[in-house]
PDB file of C-alpha atoms in Angstrom:
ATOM      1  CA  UNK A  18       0.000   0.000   0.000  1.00  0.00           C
ATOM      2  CA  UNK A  19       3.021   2.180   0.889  1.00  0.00           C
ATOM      3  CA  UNK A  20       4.538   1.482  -1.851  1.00  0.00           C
ATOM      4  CA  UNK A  21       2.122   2.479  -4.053  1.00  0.00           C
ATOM      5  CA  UNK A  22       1.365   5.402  -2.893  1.00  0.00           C
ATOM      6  CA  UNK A  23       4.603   6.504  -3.398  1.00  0.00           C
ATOM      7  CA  UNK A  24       5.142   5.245  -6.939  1.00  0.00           C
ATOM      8  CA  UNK A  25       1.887   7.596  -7.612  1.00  0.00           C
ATOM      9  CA  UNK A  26       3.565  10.422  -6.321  1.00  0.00           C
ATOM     10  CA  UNK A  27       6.878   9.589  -8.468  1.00  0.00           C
ATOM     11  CA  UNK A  28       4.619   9.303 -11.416  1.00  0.00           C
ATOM     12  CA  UNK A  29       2.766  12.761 -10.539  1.00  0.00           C
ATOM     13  CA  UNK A  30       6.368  14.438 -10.227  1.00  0.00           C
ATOM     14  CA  UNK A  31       7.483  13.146 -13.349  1.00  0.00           C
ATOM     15  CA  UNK A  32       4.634  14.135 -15.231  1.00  0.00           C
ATOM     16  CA  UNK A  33       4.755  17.404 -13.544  1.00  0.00           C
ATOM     17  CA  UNK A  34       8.164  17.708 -14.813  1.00  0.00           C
ATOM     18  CA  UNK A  35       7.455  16.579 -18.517  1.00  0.00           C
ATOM     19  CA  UNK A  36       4.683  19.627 -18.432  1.00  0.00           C
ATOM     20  CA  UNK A  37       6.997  22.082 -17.422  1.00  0.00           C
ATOM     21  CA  UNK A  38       9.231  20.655 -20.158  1.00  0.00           C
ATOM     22  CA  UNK A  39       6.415  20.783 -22.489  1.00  0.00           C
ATOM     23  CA  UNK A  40       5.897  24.466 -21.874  1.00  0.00           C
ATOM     24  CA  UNK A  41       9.373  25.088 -22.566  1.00  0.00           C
ATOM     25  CA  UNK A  42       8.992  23.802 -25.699  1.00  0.00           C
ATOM     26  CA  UNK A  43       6.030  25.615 -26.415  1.00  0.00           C
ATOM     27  CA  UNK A  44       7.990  28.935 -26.250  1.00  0.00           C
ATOM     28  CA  UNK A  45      10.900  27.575 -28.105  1.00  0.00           C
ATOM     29  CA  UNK A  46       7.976  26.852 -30.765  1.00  0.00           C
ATOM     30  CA  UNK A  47       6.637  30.432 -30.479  1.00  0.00           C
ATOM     31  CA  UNK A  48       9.902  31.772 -30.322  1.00  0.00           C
ATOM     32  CA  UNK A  49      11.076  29.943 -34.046  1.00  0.00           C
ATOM     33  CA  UNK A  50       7.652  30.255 -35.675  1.00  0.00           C
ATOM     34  CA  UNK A  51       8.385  34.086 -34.943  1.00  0.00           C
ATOM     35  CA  UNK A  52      11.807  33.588 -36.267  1.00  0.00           C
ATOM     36  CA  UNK A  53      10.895  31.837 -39.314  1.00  0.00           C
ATOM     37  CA  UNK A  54       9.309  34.709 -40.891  1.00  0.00           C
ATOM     38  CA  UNK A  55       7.004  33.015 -42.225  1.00  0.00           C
ATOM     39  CA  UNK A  56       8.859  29.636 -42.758  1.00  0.00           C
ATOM     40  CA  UNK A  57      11.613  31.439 -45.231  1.00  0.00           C
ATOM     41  CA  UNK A  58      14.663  31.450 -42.636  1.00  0.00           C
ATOM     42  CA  UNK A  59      15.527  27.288 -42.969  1.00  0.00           C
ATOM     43  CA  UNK A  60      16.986  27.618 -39.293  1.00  0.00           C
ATOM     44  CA  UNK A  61      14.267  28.770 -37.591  1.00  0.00           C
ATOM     45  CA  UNK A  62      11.857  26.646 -39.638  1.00  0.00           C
ATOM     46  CA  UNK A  63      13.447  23.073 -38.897  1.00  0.00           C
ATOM     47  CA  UNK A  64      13.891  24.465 -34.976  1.00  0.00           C
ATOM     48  CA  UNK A  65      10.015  25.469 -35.551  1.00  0.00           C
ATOM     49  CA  UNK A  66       9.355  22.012 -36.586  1.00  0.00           C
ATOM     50  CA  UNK A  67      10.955  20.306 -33.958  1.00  0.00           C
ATOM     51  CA  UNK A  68       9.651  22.431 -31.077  1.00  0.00           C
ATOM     52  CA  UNK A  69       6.070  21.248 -32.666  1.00  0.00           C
ATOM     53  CA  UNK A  70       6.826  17.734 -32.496  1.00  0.00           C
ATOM     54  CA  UNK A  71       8.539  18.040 -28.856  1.00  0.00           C
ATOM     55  CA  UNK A  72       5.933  20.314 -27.378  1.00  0.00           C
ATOM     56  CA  UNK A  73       2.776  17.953 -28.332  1.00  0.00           C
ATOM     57  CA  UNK A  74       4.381  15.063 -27.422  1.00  0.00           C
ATOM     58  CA  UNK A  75       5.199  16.278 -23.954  1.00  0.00           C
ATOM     59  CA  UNK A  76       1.922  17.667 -23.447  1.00  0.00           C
ATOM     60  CA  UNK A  77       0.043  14.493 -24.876  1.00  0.00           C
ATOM     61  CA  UNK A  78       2.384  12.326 -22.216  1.00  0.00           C
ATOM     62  CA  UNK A  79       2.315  14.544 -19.160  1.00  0.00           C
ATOM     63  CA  UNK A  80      -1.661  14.584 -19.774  1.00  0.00           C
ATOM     64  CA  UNK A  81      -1.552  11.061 -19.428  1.00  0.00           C
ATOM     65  CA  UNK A  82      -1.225  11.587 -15.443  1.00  0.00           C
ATOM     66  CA  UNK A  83      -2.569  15.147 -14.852  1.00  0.00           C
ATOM     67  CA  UNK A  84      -5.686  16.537 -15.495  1.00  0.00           C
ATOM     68  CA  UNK A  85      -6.599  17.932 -18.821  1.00  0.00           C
ATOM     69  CA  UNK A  86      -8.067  21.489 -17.333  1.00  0.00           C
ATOM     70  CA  UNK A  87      -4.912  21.627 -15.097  1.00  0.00           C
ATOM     71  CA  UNK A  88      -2.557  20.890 -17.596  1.00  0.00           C
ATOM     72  CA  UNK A  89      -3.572  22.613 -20.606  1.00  0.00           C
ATOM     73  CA  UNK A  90      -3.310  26.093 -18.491  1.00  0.00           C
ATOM     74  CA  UNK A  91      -0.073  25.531 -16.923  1.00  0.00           C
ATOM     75  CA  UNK A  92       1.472  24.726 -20.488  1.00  0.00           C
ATOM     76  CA  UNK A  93      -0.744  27.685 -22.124  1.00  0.00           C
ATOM     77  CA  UNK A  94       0.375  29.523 -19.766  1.00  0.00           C
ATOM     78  CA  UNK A  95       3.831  29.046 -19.558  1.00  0.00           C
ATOM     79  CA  UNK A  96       4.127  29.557 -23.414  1.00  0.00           C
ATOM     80  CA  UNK A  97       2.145  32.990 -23.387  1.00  0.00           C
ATOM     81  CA  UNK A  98       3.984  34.736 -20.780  1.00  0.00           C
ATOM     82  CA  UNK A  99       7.422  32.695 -22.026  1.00  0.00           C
ATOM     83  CA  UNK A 100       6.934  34.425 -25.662  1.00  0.00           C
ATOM     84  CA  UNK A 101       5.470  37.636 -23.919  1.00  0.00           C
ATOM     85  CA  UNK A 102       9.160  37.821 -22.401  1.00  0.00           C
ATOM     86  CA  UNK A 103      11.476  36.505 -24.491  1.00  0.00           C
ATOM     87  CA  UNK A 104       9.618  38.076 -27.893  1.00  0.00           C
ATOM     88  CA  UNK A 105      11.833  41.577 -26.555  1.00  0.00           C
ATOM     89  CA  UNK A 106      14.898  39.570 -26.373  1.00  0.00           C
ATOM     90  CA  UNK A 107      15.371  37.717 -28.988  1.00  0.00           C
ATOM     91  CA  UNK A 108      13.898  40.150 -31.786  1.00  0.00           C
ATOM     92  CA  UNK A 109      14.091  43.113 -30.437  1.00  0.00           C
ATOM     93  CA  UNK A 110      10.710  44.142 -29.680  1.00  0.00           C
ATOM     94  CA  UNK A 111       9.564  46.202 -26.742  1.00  0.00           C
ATOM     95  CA  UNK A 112       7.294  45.731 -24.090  1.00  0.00           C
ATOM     96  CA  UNK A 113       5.286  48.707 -23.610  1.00  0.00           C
ATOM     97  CA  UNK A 114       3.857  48.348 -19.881  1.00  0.00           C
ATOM     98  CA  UNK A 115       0.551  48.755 -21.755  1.00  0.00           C
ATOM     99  CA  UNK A 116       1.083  46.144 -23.709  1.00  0.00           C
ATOM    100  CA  UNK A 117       2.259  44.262 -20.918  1.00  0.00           C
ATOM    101  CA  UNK A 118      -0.926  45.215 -19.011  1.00  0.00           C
ATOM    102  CA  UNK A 119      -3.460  43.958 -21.889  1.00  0.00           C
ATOM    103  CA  UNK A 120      -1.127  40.680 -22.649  1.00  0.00           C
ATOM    104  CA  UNK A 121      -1.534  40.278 -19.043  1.00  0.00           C
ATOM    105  CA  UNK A 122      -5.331  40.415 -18.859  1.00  0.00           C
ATOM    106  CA  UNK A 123      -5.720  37.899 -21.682  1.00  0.00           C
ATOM    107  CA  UNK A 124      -2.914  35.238 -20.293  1.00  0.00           C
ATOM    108  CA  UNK A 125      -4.824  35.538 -16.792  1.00  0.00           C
ATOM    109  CA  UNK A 126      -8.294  34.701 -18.458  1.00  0.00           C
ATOM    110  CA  UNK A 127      -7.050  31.547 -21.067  1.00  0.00           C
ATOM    111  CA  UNK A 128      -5.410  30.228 -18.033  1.00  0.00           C
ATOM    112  CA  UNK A 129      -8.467  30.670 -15.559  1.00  0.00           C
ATOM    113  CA  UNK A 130     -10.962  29.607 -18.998  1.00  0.00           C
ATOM    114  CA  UNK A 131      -8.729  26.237 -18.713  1.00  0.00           C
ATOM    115  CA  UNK A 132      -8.967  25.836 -15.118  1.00  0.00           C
ATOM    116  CA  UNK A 133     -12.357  26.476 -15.250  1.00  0.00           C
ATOM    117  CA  UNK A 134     -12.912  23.772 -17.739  1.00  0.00           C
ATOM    118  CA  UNK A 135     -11.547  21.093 -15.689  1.00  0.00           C
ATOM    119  CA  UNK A 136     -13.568  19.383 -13.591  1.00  0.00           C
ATOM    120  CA  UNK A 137     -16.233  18.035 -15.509  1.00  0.00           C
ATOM    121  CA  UNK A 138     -14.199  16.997 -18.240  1.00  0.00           C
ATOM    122  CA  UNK A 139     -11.901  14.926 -15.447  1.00  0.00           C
ATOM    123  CA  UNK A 140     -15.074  13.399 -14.487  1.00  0.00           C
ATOM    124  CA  UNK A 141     -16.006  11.947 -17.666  1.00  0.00           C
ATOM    125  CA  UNK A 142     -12.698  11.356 -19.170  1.00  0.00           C
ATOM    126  CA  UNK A 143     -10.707   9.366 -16.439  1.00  0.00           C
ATOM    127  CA  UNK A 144     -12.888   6.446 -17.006  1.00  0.00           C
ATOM    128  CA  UNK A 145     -11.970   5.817 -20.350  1.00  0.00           C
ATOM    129  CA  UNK A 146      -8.737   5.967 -19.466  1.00  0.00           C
ATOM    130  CA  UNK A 147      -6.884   2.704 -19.718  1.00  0.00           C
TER     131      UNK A 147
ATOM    132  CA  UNK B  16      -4.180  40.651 -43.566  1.00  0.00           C
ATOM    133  CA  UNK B  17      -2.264  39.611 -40.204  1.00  0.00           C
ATOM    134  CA  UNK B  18      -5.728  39.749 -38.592  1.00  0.00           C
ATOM    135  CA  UNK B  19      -6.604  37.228 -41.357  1.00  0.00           C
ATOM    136  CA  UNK B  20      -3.740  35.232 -41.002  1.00  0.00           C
ATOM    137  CA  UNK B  21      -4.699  34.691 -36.859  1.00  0.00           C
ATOM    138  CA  UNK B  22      -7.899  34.214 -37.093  1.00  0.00           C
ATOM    139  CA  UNK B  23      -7.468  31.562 -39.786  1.00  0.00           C
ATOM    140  CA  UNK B  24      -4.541  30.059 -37.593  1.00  0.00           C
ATOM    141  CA  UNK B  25      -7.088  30.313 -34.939  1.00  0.00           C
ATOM    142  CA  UNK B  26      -9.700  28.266 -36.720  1.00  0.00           C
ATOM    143  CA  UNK B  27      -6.660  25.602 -37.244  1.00  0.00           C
ATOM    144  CA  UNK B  28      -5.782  25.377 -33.517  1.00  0.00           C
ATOM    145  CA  UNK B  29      -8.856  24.860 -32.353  1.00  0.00           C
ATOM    146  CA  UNK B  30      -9.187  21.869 -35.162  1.00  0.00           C
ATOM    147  CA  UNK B  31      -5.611  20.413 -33.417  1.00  0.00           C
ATOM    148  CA  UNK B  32      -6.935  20.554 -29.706  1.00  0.00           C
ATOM    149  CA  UNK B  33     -10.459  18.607 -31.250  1.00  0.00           C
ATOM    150  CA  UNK B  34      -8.284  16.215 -32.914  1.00  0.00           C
ATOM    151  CA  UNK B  35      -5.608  15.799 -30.379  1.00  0.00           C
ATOM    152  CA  UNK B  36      -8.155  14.981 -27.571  1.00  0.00           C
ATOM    153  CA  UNK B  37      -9.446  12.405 -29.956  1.00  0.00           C
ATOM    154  CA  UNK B  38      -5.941  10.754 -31.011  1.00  0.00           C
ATOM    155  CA  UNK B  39      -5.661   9.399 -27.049  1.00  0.00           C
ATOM    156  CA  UNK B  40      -2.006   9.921 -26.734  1.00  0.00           C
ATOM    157  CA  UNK B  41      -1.327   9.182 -30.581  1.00  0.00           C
ATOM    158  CA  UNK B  42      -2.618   6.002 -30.542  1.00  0.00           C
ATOM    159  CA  UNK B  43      -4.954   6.688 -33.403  1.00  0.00           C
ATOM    160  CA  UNK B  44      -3.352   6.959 -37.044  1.00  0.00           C
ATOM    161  CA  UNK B  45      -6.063   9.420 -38.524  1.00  0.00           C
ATOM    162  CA  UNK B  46      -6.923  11.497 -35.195  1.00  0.00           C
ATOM    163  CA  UNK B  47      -3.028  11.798 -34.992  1.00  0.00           C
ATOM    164  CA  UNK B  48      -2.890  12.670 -38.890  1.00  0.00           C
ATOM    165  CA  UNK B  49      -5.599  14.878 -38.855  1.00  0.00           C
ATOM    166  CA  UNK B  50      -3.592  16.637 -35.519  1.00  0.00           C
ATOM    167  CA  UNK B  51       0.123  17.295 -37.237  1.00  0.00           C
ATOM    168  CA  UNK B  52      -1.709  18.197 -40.812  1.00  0.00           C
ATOM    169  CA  UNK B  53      -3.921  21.039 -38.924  1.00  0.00           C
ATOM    170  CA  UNK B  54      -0.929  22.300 -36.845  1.00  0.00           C
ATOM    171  CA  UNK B  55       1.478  22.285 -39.448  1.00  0.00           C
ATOM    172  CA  UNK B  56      -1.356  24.721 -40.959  1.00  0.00           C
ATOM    173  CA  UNK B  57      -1.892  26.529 -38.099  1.00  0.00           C
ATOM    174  CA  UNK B  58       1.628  26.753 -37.919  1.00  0.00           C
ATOM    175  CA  UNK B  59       2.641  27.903 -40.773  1.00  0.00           C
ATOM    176  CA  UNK B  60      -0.543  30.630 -40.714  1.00  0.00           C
ATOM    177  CA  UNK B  61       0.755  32.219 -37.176  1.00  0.00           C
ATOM    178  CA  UNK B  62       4.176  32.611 -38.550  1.00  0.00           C
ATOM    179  CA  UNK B  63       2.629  35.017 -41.404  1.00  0.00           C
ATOM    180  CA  UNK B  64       0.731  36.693 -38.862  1.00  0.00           C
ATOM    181  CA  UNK B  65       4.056  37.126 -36.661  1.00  0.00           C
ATOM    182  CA  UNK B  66       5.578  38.841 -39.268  1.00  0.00           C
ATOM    183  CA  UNK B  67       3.043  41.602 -38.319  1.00  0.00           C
ATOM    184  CA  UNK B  68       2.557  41.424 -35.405  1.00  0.00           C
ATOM    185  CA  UNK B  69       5.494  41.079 -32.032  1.00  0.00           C
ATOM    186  CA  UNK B  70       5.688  37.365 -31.140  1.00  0.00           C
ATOM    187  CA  UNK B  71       4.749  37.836 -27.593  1.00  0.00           C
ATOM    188  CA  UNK B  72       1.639  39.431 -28.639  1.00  0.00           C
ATOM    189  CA  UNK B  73       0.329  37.237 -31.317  1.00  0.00           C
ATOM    190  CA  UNK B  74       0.855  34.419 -30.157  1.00  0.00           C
ATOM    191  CA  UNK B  75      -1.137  35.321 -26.985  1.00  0.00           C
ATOM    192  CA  UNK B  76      -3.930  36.351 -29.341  1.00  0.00           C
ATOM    193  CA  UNK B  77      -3.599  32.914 -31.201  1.00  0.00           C
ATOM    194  CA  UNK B  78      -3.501  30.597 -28.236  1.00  0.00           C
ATOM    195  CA  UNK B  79      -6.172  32.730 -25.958  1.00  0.00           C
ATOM    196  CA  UNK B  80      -8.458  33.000 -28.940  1.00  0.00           C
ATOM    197  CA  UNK B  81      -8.537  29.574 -29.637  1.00  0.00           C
ATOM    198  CA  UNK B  82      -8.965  28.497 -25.798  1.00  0.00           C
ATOM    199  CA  UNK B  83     -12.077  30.441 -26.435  1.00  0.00           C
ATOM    200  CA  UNK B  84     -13.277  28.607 -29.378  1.00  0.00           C
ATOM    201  CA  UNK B  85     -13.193  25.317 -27.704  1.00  0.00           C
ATOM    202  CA  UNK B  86     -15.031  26.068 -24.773  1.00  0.00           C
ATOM    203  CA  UNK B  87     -17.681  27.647 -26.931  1.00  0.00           C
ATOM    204  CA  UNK B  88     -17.882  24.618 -29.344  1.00  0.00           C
ATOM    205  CA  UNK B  89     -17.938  22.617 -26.582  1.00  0.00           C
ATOM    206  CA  UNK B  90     -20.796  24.243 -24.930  1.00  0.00           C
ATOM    207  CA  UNK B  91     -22.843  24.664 -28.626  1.00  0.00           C
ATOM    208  CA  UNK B  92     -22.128  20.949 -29.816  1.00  0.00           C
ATOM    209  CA  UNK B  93     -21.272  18.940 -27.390  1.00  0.00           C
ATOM    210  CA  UNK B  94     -23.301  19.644 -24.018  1.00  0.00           C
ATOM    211  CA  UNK B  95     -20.716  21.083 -21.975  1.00  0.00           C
ATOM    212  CA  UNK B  96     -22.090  24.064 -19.826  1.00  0.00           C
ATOM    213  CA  UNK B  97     -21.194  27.543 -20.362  1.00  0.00           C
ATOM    214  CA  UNK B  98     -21.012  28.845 -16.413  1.00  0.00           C
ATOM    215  CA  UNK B  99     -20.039  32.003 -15.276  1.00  0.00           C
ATOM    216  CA  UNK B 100     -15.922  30.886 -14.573  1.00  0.00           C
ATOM    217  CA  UNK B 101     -15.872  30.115 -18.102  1.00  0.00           C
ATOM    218  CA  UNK B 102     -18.162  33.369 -19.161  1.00  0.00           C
ATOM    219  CA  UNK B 103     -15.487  35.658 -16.812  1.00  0.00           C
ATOM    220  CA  UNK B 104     -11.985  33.893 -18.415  1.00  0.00           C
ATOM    221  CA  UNK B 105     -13.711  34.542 -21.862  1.00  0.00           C
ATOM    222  CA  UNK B 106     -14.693  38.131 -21.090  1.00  0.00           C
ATOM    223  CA  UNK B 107     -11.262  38.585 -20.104  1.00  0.00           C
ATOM    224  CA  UNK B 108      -9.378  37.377 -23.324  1.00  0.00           C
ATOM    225  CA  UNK B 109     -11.982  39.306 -25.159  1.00  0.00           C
ATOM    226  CA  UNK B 110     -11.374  42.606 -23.353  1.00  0.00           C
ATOM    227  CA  UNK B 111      -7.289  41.622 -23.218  1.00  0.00           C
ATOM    228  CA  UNK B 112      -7.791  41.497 -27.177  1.00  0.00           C
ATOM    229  CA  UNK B 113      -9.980  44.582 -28.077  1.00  0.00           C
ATOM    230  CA  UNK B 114      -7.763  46.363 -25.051  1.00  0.00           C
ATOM    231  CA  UNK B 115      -4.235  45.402 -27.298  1.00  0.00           C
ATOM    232  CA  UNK B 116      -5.760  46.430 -30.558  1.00  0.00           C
ATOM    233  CA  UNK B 117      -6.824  49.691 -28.952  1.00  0.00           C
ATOM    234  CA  UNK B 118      -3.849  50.701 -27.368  1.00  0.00           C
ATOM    235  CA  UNK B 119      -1.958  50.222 -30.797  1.00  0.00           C
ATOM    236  CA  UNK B 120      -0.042  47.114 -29.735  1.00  0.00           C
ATOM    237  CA  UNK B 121      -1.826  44.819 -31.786  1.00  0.00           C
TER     238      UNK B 121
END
């Protein structure tokens, strides 16, 4: 019983671990889609392409373990205010406090729209899980 | 025309959250198919609108937007209810967008 109770709670931290992860990648994706200029710069395109692959498949895995509602607004999350941050950085773009205000508001209300769409859908979808 | 771009991107994302719900983990060939065709799409239609627009921003717009779009399919076609929560995080990427276009930063 002890025991597996904590290989659930090794199994929660590593999918906890693989979301963060996936949010990473999710910026790196925003990042190089930005970069790509619309897919002409070859660099930034095959880094775009990768980031895709690497950012759904972490999501898809860590959503294996933790809710959907839950999940999706950590890694939304993370990617929004990730590419809200590093957008100035890497391409020299500047982040008005205004604009930091309004990208504020909507990041707050996708991630609170995704919370708020999580219980119910646990409730019906954790039984079809295998 | 970036406006265009998004909102087609948009229409795309919400097509690869649909699809990727339905793929369970990408164990389904056409569910997964019909996941990496639409977000190659949407892809490649959010990096024309980010040539506009500053990444940060759009992308913001994209995801948020999109968010949106499920939760209102989802309450139109398939029985899930709209409640206030959801009604106050929608307002709030709705007034986040309109308030970014306003100010010039969109």
């Amino acid at each position: 019983m002890t025991s597996e109770t904590a290989t659930a709670r090794s199994d929660r931290a590593r999918a906890w671990f693989v979301l963060l992860l996936a949010g990473a990648f999710e910026v790196g994706y925003a990042l190089s889609v930005g970069g790509s200029q619309g897919f002409t710069v070859l660099s930034w395109s095959l880094v775009a392409v990768v980031f895709f692959l690497l950012t759904l498949f972490a999501l898809s895995l860590a959503l294996r373990t933790i809710d959907v509602g839950i999940g999706y607004a950590v890694w939304a999350g993370i990617g929004a205010v990730g590419a809200a941050l590093l957008g100035p950085i890497f391409f020299g773009e500047n982040l008005t406090p205004v604009k930091a205000f309004w990208l504020t508001v909507i990041i707050v209300g996708v991630v609170w729209l995704k919370l708020s769409d999580s219980p119910k859908r646990t409730r019906t979808e954790r039984p079809a899980q295998p | 025309m970036h406006w265009f771009y998004l909102g087609i991107a948009v229409v795309f994302e919400i097509t690869v959250a649909i699809s990727a719900g339905k793929a369970q983990g990408f164990t389904r060939p056409a569910w997964t198919t019909a996941t990496l065709v639409s977000g190659g799409i949407a892809t490649y239609l959010l990096s024309l609108a980010l040539l506009t627009f500053d990444v940060g921003v759009g992308y913001a717009i994209w995801t948020s937007v999109a968010g949106v779009g499920i939760v209102v399919l989802g309450a139109l076609f398939f029985g899930q209810r709209l409640d206030w929560r959801k009604l106050l995080g929608i307002a709030a990427v709705i007034a986040g967008v309109v308030g970014l276009q306003l100010s010039g930063a969109a």
